[in-house]
Coordinates of C-alpha atoms in Angstrom, one line a residue:
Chain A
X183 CA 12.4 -25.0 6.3
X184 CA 11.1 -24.0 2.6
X185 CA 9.8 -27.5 1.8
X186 CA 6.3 -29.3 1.7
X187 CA 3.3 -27.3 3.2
X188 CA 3.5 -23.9 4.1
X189 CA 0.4 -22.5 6.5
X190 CA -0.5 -19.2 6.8
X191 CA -3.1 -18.5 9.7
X192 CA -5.1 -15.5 9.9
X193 CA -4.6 -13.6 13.2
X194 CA -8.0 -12.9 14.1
X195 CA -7.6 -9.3 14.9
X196 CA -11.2 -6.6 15.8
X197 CA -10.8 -3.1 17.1
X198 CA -9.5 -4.2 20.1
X199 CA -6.5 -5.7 18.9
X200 CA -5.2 -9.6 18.1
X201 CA -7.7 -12.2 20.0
X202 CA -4.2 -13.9 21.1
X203 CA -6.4 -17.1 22.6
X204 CA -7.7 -18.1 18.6
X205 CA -4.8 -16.8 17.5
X206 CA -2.8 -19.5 19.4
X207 CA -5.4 -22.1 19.1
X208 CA -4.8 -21.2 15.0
X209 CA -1.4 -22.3 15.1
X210 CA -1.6 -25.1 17.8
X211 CA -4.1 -26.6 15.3
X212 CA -1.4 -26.7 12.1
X213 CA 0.9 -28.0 14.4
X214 CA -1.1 -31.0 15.4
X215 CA -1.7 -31.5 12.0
X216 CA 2.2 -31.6 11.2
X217 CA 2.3 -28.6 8.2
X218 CA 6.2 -28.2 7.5
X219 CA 6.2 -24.9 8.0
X220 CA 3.8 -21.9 9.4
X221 CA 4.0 -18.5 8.0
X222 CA 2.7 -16.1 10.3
X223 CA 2.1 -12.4 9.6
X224 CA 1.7 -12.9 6.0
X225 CA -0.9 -11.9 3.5
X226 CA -3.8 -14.0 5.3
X227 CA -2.2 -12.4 8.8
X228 CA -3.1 -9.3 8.3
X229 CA 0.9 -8.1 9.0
X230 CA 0.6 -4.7 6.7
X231 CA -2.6 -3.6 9.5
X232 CA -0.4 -4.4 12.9
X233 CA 1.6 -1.9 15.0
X234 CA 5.5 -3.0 15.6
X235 CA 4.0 -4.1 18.9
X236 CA 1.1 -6.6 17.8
X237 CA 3.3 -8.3 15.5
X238 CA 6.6 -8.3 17.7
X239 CA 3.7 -10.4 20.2
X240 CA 1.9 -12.7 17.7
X241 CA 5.7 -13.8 16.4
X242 CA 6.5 -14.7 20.2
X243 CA 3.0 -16.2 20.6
X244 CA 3.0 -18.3 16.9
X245 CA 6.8 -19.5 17.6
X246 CA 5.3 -20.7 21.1
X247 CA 2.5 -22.5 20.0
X248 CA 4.4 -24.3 17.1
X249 CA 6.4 -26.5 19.0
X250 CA 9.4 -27.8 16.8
X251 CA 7.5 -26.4 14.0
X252 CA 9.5 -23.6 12.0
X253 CA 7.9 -20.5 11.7
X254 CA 8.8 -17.9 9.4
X255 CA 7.1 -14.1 10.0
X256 CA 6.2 -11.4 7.5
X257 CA 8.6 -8.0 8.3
X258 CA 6.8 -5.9 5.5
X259 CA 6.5 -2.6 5.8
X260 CA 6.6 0.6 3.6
X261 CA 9.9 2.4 5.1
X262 CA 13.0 0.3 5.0
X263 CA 13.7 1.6 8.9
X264 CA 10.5 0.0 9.9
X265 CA 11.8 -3.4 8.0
X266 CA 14.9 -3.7 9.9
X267 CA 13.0 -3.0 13.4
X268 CA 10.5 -5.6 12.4
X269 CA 13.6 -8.1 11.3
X270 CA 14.9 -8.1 14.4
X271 CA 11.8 -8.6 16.3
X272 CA 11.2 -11.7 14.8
X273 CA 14.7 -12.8 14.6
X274 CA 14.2 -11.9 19.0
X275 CA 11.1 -14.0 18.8
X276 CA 12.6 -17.0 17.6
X277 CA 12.0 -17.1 13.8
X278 CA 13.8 -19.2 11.6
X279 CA 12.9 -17.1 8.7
X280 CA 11.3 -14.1 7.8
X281 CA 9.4 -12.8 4.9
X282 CA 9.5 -9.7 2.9
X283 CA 7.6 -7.8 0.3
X284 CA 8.3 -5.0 -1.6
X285 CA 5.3 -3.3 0.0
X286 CA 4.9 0.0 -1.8
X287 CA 2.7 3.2 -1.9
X288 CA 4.7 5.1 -4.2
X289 CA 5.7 2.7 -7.0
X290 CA 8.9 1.6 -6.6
X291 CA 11.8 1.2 -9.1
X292 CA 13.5 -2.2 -9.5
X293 CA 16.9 -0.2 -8.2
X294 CA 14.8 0.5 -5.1
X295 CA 13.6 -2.6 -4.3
X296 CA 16.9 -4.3 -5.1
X297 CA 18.0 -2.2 -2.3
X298 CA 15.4 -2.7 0.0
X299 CA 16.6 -6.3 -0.2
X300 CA 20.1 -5.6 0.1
X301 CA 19.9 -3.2 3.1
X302 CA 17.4 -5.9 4.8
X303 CA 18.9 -9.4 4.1
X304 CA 22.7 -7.8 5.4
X305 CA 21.9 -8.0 8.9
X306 CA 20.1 -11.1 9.0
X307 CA 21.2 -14.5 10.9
X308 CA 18.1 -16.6 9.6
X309 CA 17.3 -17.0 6.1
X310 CA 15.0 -14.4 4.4
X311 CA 11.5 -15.8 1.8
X312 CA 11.3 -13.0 -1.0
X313 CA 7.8 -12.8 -1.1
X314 CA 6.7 -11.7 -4.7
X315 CA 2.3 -10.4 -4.5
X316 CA 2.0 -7.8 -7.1
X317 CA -1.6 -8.4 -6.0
X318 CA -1.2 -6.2 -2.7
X319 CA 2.0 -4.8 -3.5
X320 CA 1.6 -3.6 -7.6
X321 CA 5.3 -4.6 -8.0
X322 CA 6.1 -6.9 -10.4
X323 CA 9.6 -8.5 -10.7
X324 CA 11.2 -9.5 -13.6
X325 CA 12.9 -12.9 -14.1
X326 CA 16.2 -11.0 -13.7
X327 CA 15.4 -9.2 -10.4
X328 CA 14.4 -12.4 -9.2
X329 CA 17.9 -13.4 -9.7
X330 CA 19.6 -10.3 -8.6
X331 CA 17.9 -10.7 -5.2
X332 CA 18.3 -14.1 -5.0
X333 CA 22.0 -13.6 -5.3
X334 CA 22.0 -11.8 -2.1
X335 CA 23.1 -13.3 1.3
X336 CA 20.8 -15.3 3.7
X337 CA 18.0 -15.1 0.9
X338 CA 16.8 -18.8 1.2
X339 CA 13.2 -18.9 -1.1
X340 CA 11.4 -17.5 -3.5
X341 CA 7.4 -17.2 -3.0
X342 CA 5.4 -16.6 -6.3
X343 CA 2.4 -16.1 -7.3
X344 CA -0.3 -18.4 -8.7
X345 CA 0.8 -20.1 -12.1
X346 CA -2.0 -21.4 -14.4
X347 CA -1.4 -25.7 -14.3
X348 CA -0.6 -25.8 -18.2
X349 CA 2.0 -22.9 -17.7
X350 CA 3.4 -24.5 -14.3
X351 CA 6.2 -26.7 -15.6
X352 CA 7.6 -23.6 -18.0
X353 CA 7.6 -21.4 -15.5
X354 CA 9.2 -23.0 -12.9
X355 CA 11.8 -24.3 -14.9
X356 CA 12.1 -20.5 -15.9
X357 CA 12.8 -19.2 -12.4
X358 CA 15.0 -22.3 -11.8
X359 CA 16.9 -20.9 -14.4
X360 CA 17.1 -17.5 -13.0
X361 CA 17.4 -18.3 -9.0
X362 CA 20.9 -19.8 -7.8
X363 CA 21.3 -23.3 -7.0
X364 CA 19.8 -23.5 -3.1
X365 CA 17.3 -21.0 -3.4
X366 CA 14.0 -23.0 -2.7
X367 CA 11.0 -22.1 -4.9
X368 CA 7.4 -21.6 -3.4
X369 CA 4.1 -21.1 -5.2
X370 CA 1.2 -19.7 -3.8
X371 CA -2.1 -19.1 -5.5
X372 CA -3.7 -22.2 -3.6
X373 CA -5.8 -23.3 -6.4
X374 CA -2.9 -23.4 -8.4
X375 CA -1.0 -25.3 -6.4
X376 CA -0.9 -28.9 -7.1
X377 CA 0.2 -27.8 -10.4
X378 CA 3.3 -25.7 -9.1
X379 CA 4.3 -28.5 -7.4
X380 CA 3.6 -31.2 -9.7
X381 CA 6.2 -29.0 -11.9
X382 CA 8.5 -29.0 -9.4
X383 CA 8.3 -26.2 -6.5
X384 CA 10.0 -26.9 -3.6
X385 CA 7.0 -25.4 -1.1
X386 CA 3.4 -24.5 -1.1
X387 CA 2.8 -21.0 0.5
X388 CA -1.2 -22.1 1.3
X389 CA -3.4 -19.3 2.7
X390 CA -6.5 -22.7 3.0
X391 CA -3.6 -24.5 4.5
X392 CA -3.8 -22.2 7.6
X393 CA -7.4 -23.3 8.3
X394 CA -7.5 -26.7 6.6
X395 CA -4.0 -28.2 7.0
X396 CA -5.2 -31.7 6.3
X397 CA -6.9 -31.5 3.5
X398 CA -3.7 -29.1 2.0
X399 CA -0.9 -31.7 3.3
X400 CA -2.7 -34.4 1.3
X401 CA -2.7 -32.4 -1.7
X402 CA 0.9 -31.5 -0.9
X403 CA 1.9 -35.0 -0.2
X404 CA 0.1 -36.9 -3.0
X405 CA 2.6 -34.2 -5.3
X406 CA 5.0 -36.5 -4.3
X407 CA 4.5 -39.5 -5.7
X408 CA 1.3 -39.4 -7.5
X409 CA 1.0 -36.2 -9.6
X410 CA -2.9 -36.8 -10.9
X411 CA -4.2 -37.5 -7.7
X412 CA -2.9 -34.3 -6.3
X413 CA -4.8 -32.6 -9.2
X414 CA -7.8 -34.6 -8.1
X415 CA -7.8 -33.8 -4.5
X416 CA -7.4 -30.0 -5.2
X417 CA -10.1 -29.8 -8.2
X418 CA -12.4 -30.8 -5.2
X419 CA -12.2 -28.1 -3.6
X420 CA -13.2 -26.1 -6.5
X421 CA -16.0 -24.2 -5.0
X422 CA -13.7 -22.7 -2.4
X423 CA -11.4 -21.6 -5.0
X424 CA -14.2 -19.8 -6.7
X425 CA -15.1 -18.6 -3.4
X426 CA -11.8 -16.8 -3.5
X427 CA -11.8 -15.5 -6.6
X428 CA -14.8 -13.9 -6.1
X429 CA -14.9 -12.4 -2.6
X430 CA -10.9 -12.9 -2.0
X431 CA -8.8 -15.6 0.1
X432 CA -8.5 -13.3 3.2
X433 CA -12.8 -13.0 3.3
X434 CA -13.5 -15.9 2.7
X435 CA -10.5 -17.7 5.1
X436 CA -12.0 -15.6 8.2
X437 CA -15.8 -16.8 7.4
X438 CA -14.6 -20.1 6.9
X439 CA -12.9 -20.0 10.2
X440 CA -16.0 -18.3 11.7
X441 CA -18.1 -21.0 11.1
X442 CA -15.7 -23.5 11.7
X443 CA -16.1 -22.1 15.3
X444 CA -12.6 -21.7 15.6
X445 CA -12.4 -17.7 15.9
X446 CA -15.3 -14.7 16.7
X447 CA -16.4 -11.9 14.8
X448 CA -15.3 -9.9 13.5
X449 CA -11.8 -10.7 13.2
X450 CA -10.3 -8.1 10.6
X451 CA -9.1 -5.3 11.5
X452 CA -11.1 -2.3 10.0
X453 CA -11.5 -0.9 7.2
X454 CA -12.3 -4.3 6.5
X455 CA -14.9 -6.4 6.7
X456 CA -16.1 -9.9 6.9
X457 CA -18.2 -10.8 4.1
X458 CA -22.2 -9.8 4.0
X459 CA -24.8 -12.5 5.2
X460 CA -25.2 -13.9 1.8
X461 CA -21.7 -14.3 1.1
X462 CA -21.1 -16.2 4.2
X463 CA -23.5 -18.6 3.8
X464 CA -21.9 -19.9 0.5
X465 CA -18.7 -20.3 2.2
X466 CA -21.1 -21.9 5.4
X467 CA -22.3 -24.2 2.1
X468 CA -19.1 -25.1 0.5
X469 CA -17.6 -26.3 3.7
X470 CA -20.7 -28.6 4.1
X471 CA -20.5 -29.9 1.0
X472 CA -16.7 -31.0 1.6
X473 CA -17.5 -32.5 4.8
X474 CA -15.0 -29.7 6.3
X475 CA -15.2 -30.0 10.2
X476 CA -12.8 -28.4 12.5
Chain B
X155 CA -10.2 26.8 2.5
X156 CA -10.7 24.5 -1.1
X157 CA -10.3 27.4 -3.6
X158 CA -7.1 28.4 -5.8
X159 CA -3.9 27.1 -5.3
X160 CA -3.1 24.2 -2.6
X161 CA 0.6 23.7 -2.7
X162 CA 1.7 20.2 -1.2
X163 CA 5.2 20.5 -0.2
X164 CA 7.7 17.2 0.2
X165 CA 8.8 16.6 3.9
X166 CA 12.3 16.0 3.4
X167 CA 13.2 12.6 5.1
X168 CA 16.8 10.5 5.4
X169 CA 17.5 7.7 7.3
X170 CA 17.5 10.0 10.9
X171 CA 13.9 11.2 10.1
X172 CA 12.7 14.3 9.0
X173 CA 14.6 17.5 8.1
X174 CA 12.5 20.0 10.5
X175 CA 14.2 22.9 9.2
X176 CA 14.2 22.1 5.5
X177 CA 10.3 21.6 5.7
X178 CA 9.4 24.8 7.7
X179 CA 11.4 26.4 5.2
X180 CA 9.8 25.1 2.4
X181 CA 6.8 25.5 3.6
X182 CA 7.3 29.4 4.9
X183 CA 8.2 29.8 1.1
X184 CA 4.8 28.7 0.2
X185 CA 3.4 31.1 2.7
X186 CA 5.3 33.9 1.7
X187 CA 4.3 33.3 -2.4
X188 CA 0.6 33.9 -1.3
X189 CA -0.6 30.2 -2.0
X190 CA -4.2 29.6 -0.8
X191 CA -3.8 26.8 1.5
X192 CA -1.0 24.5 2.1
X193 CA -1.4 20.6 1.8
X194 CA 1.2 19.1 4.4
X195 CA 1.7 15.6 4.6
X196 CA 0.1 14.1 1.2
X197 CA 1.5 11.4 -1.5
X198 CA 4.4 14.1 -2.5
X199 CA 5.0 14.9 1.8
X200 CA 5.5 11.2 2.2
X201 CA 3.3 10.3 4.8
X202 CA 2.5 6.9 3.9
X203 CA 6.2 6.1 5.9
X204 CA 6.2 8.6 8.4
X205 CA 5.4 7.3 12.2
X206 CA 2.6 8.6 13.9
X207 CA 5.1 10.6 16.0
X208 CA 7.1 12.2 13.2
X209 CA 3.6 13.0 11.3
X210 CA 2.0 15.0 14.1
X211 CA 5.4 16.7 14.6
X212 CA 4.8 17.9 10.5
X213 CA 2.0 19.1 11.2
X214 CA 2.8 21.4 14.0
X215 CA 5.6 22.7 11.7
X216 CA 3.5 23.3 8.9
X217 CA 0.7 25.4 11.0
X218 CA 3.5 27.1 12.6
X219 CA 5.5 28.1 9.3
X220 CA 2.3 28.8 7.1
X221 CA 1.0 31.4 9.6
X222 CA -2.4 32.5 8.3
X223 CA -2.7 30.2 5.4
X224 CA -4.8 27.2 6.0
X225 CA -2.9 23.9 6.1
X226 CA -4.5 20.7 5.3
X227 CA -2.8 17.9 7.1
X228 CA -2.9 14.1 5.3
X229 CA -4.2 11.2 7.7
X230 CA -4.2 8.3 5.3
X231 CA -3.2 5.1 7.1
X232 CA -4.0 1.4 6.7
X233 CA -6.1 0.9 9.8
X234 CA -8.9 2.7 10.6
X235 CA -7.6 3.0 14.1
X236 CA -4.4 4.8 13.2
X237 CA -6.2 7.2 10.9
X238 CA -8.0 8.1 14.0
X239 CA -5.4 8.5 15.8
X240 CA -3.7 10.5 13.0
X241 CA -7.1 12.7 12.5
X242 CA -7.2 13.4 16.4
X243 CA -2.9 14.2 16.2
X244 CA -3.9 17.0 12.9
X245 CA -6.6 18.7 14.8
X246 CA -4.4 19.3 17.7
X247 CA -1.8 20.5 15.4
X248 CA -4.2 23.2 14.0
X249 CA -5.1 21.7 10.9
X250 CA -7.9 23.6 9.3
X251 CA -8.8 20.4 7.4
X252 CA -7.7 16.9 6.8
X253 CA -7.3 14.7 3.8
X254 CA -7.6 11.1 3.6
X255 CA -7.4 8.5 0.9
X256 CA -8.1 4.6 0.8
X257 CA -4.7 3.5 1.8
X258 CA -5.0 -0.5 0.5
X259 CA -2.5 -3.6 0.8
X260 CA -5.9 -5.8 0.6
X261 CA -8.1 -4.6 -2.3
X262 CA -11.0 -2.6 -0.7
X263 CA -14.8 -3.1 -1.4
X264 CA -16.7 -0.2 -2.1
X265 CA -18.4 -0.8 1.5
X266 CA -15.0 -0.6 3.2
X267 CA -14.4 2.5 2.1
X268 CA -17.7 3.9 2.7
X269 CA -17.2 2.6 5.8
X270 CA -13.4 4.2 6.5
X271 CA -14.9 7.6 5.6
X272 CA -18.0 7.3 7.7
X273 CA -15.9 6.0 11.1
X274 CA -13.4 9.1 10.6
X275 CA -15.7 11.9 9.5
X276 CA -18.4 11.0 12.2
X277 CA -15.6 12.4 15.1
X278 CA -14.3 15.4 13.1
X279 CA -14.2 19.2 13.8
X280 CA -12.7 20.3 10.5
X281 CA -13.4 19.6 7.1
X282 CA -12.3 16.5 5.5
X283 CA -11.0 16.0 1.7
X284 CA -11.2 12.9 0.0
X285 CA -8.5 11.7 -2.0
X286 CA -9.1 9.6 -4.6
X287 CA -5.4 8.8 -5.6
X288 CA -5.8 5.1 -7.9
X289 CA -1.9 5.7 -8.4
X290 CA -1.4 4.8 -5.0
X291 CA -4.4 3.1 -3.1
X292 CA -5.1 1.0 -6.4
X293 CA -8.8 1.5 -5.2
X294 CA -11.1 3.2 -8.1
X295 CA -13.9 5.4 -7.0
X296 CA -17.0 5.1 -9.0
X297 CA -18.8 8.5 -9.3
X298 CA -21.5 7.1 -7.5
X299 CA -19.2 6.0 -4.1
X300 CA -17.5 9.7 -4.5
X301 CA -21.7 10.7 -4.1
X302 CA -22.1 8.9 -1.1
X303 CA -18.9 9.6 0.9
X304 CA -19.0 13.3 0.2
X305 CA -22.7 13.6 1.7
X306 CA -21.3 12.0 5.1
X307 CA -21.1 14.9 7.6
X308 CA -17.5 17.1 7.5
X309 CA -17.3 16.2 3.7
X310 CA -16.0 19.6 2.4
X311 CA -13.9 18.3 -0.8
X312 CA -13.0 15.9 -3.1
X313 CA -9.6 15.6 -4.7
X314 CA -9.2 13.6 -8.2
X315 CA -7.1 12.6 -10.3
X316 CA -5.9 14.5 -13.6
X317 CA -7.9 14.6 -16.4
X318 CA -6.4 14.8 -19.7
X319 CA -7.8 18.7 -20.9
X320 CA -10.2 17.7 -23.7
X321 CA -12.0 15.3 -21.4
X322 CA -12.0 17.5 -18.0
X323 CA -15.4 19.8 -18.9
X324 CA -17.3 16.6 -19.3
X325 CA -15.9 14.6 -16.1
X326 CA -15.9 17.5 -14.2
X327 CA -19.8 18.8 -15.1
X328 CA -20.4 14.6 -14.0
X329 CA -18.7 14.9 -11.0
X330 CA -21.0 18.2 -10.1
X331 CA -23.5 15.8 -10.6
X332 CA -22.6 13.5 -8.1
X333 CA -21.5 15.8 -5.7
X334 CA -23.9 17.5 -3.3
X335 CA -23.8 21.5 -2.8
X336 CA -21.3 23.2 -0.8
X337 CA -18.5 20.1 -1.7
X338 CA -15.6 21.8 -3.0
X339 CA -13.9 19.7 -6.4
X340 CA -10.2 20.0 -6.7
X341 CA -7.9 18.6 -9.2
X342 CA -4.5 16.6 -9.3
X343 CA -2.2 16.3 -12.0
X344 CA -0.4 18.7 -12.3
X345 CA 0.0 18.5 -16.2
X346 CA -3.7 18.6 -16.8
X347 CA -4.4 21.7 -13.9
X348 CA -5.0 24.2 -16.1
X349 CA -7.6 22.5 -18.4
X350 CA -9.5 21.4 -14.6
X351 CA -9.5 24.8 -13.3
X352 CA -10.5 25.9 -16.7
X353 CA -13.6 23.5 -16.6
X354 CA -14.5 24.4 -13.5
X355 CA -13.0 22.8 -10.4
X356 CA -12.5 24.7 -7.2
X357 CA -9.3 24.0 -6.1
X358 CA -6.0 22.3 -8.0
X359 CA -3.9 20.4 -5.1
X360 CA -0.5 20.5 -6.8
X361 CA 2.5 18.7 -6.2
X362 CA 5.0 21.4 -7.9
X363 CA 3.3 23.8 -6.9
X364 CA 4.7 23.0 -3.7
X365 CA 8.1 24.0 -5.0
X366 CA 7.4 26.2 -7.3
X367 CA 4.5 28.8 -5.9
X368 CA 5.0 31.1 -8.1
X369 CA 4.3 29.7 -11.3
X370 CA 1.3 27.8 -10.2
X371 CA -0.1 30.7 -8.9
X372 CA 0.3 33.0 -12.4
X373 CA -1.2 29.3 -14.2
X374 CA -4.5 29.3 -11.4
X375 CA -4.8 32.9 -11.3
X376 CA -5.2 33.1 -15.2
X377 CA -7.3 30.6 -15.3
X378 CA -10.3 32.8 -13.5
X379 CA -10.3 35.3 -16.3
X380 CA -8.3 33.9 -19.3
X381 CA -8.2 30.2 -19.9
X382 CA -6.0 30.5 -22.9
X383 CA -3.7 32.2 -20.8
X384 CA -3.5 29.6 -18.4
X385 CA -3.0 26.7 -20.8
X386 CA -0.1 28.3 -22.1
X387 CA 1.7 29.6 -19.2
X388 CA 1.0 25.6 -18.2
X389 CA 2.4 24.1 -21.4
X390 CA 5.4 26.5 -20.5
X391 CA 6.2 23.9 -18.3
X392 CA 5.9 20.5 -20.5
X393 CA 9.4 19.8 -20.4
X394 CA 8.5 19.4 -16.6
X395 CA 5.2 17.7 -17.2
X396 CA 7.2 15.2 -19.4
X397 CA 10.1 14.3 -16.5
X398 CA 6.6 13.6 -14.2
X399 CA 5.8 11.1 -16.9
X400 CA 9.2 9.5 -17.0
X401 CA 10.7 9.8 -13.0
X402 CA 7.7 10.3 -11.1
X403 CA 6.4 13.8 -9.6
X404 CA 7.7 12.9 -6.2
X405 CA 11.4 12.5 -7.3
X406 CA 11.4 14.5 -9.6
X407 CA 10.5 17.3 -7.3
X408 CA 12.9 16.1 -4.4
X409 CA 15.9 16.6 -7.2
X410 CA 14.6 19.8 -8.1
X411 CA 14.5 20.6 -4.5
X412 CA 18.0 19.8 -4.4
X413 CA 18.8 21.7 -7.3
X414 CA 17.4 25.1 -6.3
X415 CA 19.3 23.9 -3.2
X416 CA 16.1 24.2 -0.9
X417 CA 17.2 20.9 0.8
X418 CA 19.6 18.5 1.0
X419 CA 20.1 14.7 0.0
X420 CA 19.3 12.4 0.4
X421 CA 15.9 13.5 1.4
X422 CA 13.3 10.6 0.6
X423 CA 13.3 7.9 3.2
X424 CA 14.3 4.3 1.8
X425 CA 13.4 2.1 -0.3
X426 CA 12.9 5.6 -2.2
X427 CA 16.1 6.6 -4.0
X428 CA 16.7 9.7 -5.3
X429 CA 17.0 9.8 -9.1
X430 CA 20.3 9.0 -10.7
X431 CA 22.8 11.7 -11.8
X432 CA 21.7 11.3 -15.4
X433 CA 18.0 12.1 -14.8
X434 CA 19.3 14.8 -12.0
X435 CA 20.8 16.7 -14.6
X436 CA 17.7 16.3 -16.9
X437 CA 15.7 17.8 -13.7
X438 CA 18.6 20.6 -13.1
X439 CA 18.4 21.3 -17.1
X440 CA 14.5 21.7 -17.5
X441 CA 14.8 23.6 -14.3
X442 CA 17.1 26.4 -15.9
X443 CA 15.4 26.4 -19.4
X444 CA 12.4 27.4 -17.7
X445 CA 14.1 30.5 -15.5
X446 CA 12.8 28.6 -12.5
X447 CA 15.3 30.1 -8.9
X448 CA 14.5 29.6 -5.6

């Protein structure tokens, strides 16, 4: 399960609630294109904006449309309660793994979210991804929480954040060090990737990989065997990785997939917005320029 | 409605939802000390993991139990269709206003929350207050957003952060500026209340003074006719102000709660933990240096 490339789609989602038609056709697509994995309701799939219901439907709907791909789905959520009802939803659906963050509006303690984990994981009968985002969540783990959590039953991976290249094989080998044997590590941070797993992670968590699985499973496989040319092939897509840092991955992802023609508008879930005319058109540009098609 | 003394009580919450009779209590207390208007469901109510159903149930207890004092009801949700729903849910509960802050797991742009405020006050019959809570959302208000949102129609407050005493006649004379007429300012933080009250604002929205009425009424009273007095019946209560800084208002209040033995325990729904017995006993001693009963 927590090897190779890891897609996340977006699930394309306007006041109405989830267009389930793109949504499937999303996940159809990263199955034809043989990812390892799918993530759904992560980050990218807009899990912390859906009711119980919406997400208890795209699980059924993403499992469905995967075929004998694994899927794992996001059960984040601010009240423990709502974790376990969302853990068993997806387990209902057919998951073979789930993911959780330590999704917080008051700031939690590391006691607290070390119990979060330990309330959550003690029911579960597929394994569980830690997923570690101090970008959406604030909460940053120590090395030694890492481990604690780790430690628990039915924990299977570790997703990280986004490691510089030069710091990549120090890291790594630090949360190696800290995560029991069997625990799979994933990096995330798509421009960083090709570095996290030229140092050694087990996965790629890829937020581009749920729109342009190709182009992410030859990065991913090239890590393989051929360390500089996975470098190379993700330095190409440099401009989209500025794209990201600028207007962030989730923006850019749905006007990417916009003009791909592959979902309408708008497809996030208010108060957020796809990105202004101008914006757009860079991403409309970048793709262009790396001969992206659909 | 935004003048004096807004006391935000906690709604005590375990794992089988909320304790109904330890909120009306609390908040019958508050009505009984004279407070001006009652703040149900914000940061230190938890209403960022309450259900929809549990928060309109709230806020029928709070109207009920505050009698003629005006209760402001929280509506802060991730989607712009729940806080809708939440906004409709207050105003049949009675609400005389509603508050809202930028609840975030995606960093918002300043157009997304322009755009949050303007979908929710457009439909409203009561006065809205915004909260601009960075310790939360993570979202940062310029002065120049806070100018814009708070001439959208139904506008009646603003709520900010503390500002440390020597600093608050400057930020508060800016804010002024960048408010239009008729838009109430009201202060948070409940160490720095006196020195905002003293520099002007309209209205402090205080966490302890949800438990403890009487005290923040003497500090808010003094402030309209003797500022000195007010900063030292406020500095009184550093000992207080300094578990804040360590624990956390919100669990340090739910201890003290327990201590005066207003509710019982646990009372935060997980992942929030109570505090330790160590720093319980910290809370109990402050609590009985300063003459504080129930």
């Amino acid at each position: 399960m927590f090897t190779g490339l890891s897609a996340f789609p977006l699930t394309p989602t306007g006041e109405a609630g989830i267009d389930e038609r793109g949504f499937r056709k999303l996940v159809e697509r990263l199955a034809a294109a043989g990812v390892d994995s799918i993530g759904a309701l992560g980050s990218t799939g807009g899990y912390a904006y859906l009711t119980r219901e919406e997400r208890s439907r795209a699980a059924r709907i993403a499992v469905d449309a995967a075929g004998d791909v694994p899927v794992m789905v996001g059960i984040g959520a601010l009240r423990t309660s709502d974790v376990l009802a969302l853990a068993e939803d997806a387990q209902n659906a057919g998951a073979s793994a789930v993911l959780l963050a330590p999704v917080s509006y008051q700031q939690l303690t590391d006691d607290e979210v070390f119990g979060l984990y330990e309330d959550v994981t003690a029911g579960l009968s597929v394994p569980l991804c830690v997923y570690d985002n101090p970008g959406t969540t604030h909460f940053r783990f120590s090395d030694e929480l890492h481990g604690r959590i780790a430690s628990l039953p039915n924990v299977g991976a570790v997703k990280i954040p986004g490691i510089p290249e030069d710091q990549a094989p120090a890291r790594v080998a630090a949360f190696r060090n800290a995560l029991p044997a069997g625990v799979a590590l994933g990096v995330s941070g798509d421009q960083f990737a090709a570095g996290g797993l030229n140092a050694g992670a087990d996965v790629w968590f890829s937020v581009i990989g749920g729109l342009l699985p190709e182009e992410c499973l030859a990065i991913t496989r090239a890590a393989r065997h051929d360390a500089a040319r996975a470098v190379e092939l993700s330095q190409r897509m440099t401009p989209l990785w500025k794209l990201f840092g600028r207007y962030g991955s989730l923006r850019v992802t749905s006007a990417a997939a916009e003009h791909l023609g592959l979902i309408g508008s708008p497809n996030l879930p208010r108060p957020l917005r796809g990105l202004p005319a101008e914006a757009r058109q860079e991403v409309a540009d970048v793709l262009e320029a790396l001969e992206v098609r659909a």
